[in-house]
Coordinates of N, CA and C in Angstrom, one line a residue:
X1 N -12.2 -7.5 7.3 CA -12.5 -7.3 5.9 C -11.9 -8.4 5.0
X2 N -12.8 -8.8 3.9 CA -11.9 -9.9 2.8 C -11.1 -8.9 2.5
X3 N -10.7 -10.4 1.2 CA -9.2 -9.1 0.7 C -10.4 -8.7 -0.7
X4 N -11.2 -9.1 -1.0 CA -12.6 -8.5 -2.0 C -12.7 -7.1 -1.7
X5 N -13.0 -7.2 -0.4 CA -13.6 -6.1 0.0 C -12.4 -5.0 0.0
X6 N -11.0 -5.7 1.0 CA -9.6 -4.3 0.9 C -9.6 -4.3 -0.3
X7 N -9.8 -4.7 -1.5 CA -9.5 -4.3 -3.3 C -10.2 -3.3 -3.8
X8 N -11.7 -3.9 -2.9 CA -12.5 -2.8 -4.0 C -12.0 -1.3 -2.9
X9 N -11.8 -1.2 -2.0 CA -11.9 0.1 -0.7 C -10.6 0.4 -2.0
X10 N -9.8 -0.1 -2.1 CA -8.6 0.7 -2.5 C -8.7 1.0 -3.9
X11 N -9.6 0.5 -4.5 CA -9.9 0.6 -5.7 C -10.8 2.6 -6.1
X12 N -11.3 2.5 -4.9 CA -12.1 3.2 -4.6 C -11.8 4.4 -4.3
X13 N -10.6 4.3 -3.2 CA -9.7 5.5 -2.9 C -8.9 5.9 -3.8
X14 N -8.2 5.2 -4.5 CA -7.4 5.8 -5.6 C -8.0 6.5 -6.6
X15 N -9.8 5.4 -7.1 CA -10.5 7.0 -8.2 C -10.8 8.2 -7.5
X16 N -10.6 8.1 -6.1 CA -11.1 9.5 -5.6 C -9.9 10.0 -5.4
X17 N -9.0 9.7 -5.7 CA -7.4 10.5 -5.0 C -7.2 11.0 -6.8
X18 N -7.4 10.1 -7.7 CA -7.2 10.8 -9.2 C -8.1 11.9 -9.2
X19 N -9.6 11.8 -9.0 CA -10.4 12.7 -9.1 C -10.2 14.0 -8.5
X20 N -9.1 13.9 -7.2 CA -9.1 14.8 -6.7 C -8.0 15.7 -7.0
X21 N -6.9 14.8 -7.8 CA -6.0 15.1 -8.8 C -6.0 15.9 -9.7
X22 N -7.0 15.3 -10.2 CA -7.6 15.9 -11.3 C -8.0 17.8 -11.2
X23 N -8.9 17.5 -10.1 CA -9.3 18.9 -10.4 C -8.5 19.9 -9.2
X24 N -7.4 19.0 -8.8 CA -6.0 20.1 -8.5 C -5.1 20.6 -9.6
X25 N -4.9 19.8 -10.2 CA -4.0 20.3 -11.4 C -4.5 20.3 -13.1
X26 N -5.7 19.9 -12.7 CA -6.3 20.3 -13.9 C -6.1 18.8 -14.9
X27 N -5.4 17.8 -15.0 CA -5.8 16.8 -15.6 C -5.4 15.7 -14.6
X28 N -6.0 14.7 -15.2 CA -6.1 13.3 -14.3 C -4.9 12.3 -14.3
X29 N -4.2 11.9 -13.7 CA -3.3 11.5 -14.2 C -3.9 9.4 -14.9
X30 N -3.3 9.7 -15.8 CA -3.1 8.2 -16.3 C -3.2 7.1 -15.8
X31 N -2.3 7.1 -14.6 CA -1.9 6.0 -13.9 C -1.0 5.9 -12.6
X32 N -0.8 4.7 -12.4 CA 0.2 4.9 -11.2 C 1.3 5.6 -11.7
X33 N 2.1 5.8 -12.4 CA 3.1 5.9 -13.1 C 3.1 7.5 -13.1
X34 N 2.2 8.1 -13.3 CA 1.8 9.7 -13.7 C 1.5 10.0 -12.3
X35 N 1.3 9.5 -11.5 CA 1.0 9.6 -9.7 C 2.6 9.8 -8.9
X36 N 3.1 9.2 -9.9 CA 4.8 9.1 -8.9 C 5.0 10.2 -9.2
X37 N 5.4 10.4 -10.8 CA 6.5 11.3 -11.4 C 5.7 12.7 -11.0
X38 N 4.7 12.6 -10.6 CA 4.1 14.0 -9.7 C 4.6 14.4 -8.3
X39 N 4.4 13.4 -7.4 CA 5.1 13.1 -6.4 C 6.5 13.4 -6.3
X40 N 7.2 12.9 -7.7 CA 8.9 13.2 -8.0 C 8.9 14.8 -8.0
X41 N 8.3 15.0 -8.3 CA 8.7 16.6 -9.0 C 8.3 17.5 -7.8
X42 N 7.3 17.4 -6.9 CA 6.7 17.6 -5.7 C 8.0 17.6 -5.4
X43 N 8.3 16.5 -4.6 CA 9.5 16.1 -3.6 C 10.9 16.8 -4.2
X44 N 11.1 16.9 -5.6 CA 12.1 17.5 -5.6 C 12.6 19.1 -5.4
X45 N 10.9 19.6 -5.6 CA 10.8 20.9 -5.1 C 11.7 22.1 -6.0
X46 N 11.6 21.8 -7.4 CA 12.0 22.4 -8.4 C 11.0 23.4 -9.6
X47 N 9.6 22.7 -9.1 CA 8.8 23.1 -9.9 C 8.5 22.5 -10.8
X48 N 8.0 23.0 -12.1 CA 7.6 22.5 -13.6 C 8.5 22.8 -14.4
X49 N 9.9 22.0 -14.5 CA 10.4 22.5 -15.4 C 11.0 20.8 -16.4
X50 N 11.4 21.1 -17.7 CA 11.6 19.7 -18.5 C 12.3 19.1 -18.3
X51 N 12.2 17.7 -17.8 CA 13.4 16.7 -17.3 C 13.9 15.7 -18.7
X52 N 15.0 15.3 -18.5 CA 15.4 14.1 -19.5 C 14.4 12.7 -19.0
X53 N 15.0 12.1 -19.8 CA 14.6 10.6 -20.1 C 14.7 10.5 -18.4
X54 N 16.1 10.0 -18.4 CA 16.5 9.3 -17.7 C 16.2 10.2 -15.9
X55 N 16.4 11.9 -15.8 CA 15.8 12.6 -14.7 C 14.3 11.7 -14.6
X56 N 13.4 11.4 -15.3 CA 12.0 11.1 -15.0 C 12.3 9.8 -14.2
X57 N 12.6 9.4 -14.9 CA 13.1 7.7 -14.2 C 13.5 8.1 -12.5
X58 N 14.4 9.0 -12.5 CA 15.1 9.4 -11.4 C 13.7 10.0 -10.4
X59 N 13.2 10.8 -10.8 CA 11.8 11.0 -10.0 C 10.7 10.2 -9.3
X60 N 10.5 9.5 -10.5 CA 9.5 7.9 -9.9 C 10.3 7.5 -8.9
X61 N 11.3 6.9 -9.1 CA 12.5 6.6 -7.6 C 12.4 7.1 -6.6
X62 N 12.8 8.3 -6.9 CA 12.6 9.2 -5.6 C 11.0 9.3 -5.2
X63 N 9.9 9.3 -5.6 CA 8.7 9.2 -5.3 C 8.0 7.7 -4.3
X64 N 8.9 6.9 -4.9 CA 8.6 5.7 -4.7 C 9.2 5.4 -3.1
X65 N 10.7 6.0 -3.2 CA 11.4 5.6 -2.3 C 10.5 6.9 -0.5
X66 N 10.1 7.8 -1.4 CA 9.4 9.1 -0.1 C 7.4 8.2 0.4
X67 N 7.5 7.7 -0.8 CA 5.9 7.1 -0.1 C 6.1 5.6 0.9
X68 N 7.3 5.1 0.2 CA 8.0 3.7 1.0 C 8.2 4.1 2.5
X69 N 8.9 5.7 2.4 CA 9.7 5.8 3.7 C 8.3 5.9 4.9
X70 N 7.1 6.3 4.6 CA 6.2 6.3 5.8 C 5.7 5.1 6.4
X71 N 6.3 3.9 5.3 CA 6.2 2.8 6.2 C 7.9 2.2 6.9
X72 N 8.9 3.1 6.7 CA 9.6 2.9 7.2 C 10.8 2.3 6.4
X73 N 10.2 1.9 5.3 CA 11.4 1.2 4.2 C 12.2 1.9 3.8
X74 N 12.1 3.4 3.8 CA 13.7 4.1 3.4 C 13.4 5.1 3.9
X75 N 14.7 5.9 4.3 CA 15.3 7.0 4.7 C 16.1 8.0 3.9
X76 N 15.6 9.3 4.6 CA 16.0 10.4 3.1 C 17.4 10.3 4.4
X77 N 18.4 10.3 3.1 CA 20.3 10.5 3.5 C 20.4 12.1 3.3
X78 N 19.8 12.4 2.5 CA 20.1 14.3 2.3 C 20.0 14.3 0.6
X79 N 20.3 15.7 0.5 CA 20.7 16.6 -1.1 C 21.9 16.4 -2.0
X80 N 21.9 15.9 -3.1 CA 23.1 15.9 -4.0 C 23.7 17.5 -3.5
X81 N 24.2 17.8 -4.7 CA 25.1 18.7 -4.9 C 23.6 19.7 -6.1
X82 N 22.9 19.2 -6.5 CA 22.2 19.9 -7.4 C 20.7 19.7 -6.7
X83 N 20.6 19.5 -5.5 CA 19.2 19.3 -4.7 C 18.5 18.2 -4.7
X84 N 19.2 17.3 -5.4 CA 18.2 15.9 -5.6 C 18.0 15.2 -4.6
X85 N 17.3 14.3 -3.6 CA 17.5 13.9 -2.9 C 17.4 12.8 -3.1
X86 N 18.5 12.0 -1.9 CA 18.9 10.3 -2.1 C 18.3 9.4 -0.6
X87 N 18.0 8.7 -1.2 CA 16.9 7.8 0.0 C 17.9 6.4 0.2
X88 N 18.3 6.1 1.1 CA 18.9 4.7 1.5 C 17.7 3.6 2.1
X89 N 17.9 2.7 1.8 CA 17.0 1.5 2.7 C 17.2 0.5 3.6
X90 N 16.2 1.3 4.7 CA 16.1 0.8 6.1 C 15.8 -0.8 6.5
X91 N 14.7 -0.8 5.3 CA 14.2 -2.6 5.6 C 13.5 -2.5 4.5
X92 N 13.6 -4.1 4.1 CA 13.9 -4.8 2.9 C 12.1 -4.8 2.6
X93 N 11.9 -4.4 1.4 CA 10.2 -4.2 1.0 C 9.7 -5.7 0.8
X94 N 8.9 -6.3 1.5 CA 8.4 -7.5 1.3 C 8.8 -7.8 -0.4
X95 N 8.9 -9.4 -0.8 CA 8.6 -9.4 -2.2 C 7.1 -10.3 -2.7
X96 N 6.8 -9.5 -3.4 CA 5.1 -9.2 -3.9 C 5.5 -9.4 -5.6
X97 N 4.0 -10.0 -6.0 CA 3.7 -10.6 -7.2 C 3.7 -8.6 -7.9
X98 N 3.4 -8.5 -9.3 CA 3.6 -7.3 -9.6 C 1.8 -6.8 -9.2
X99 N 0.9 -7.7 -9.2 CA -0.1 -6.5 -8.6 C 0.0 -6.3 -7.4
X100 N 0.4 -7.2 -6.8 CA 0.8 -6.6 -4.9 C 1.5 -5.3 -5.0
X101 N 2.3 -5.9 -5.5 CA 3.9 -4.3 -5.3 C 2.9 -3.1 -5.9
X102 N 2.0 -3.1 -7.4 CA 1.1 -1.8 -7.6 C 0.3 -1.4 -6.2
X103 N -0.7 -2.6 -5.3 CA -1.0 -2.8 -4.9 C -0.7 -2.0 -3.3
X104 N 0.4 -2.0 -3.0 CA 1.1 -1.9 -2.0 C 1.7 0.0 -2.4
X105 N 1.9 0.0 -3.4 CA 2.4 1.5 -3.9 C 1.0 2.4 -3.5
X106 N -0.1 1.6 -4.5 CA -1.4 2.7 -4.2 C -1.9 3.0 -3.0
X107 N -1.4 2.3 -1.8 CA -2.0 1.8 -1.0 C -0.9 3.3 0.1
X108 N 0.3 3.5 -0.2 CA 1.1 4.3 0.0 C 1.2 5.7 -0.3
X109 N 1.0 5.7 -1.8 CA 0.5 6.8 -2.1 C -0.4 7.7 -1.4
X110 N -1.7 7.3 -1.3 CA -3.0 7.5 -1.0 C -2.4 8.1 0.5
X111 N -1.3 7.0 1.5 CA -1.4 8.0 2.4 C -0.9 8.9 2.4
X112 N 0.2 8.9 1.5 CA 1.2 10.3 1.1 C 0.5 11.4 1.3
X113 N -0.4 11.1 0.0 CA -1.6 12.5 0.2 C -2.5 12.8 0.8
X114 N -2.9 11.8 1.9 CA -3.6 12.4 2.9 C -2.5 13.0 4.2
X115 N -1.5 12.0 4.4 CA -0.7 12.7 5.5 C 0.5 14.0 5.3
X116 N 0.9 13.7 4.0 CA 1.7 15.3 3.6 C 1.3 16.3 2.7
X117 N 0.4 16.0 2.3 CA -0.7 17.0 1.2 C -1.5 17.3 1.5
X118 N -2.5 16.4 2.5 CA -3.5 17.0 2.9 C -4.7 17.3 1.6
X119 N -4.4 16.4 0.7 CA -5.1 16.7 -0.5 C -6.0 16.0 -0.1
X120 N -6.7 14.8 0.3 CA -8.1 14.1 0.3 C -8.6 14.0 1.6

């Protein structure tokens, strides 16, 4: 495959992974950004409840660092003291232009939820 062709495939999977988003939870998310902090909240296994500023931040992280870890780039170390979980890194994430690294996230995501959600 060109890389034309992997762009648009991934282009493609991701409107079907929002779409499918979508009518799991009832709205679409935004963006990559609104894909993590779902993921965060998922993985933290707390439910729907109001985070600070700075907890959201802390979500995306942890989202980012649980879709990284199925290619092996980080490892969950365990639970704070308040359930949070902390990821250490195993091996160093290539460095990528900022559409690669989106590029590279979507590309992770997508398997998140087909291999631990089973959503698509």
């Amino acid at each position: 495959m060109k890389n034309q062709e992997i762009d648009e495939q991934l282009e493609k999977d991701w409107e079907g992974l929002l779409e499918t988003l979508e009518h799991t939870i009832g709205k679409k998310p935004a963006d990559l950004n609104g894909v993590l902090f779902l993921i965060g909240v998922h993985e933290l296994g707390k439910g729907p409840i109001s985070f600070t500023k700075e907890q959201k931040q802390d979500l995306m992280h942890i989202a980012v660092c649980k879709v990284l870890s199925l290619s092996g780039f980080y490892e969950l170390e365990g639970l704070d003291k308040d359930g949070w979980p902390h990821w250490r890194s195993v091996e160093k994430v290539p460095h990528f232009n900022l559409l690669s690294q989106e590029s590279l996230l979507k590309i992770h995501v997508i398997k998140y939820f087909k291999e631990e959600i089973k959503l698509t």
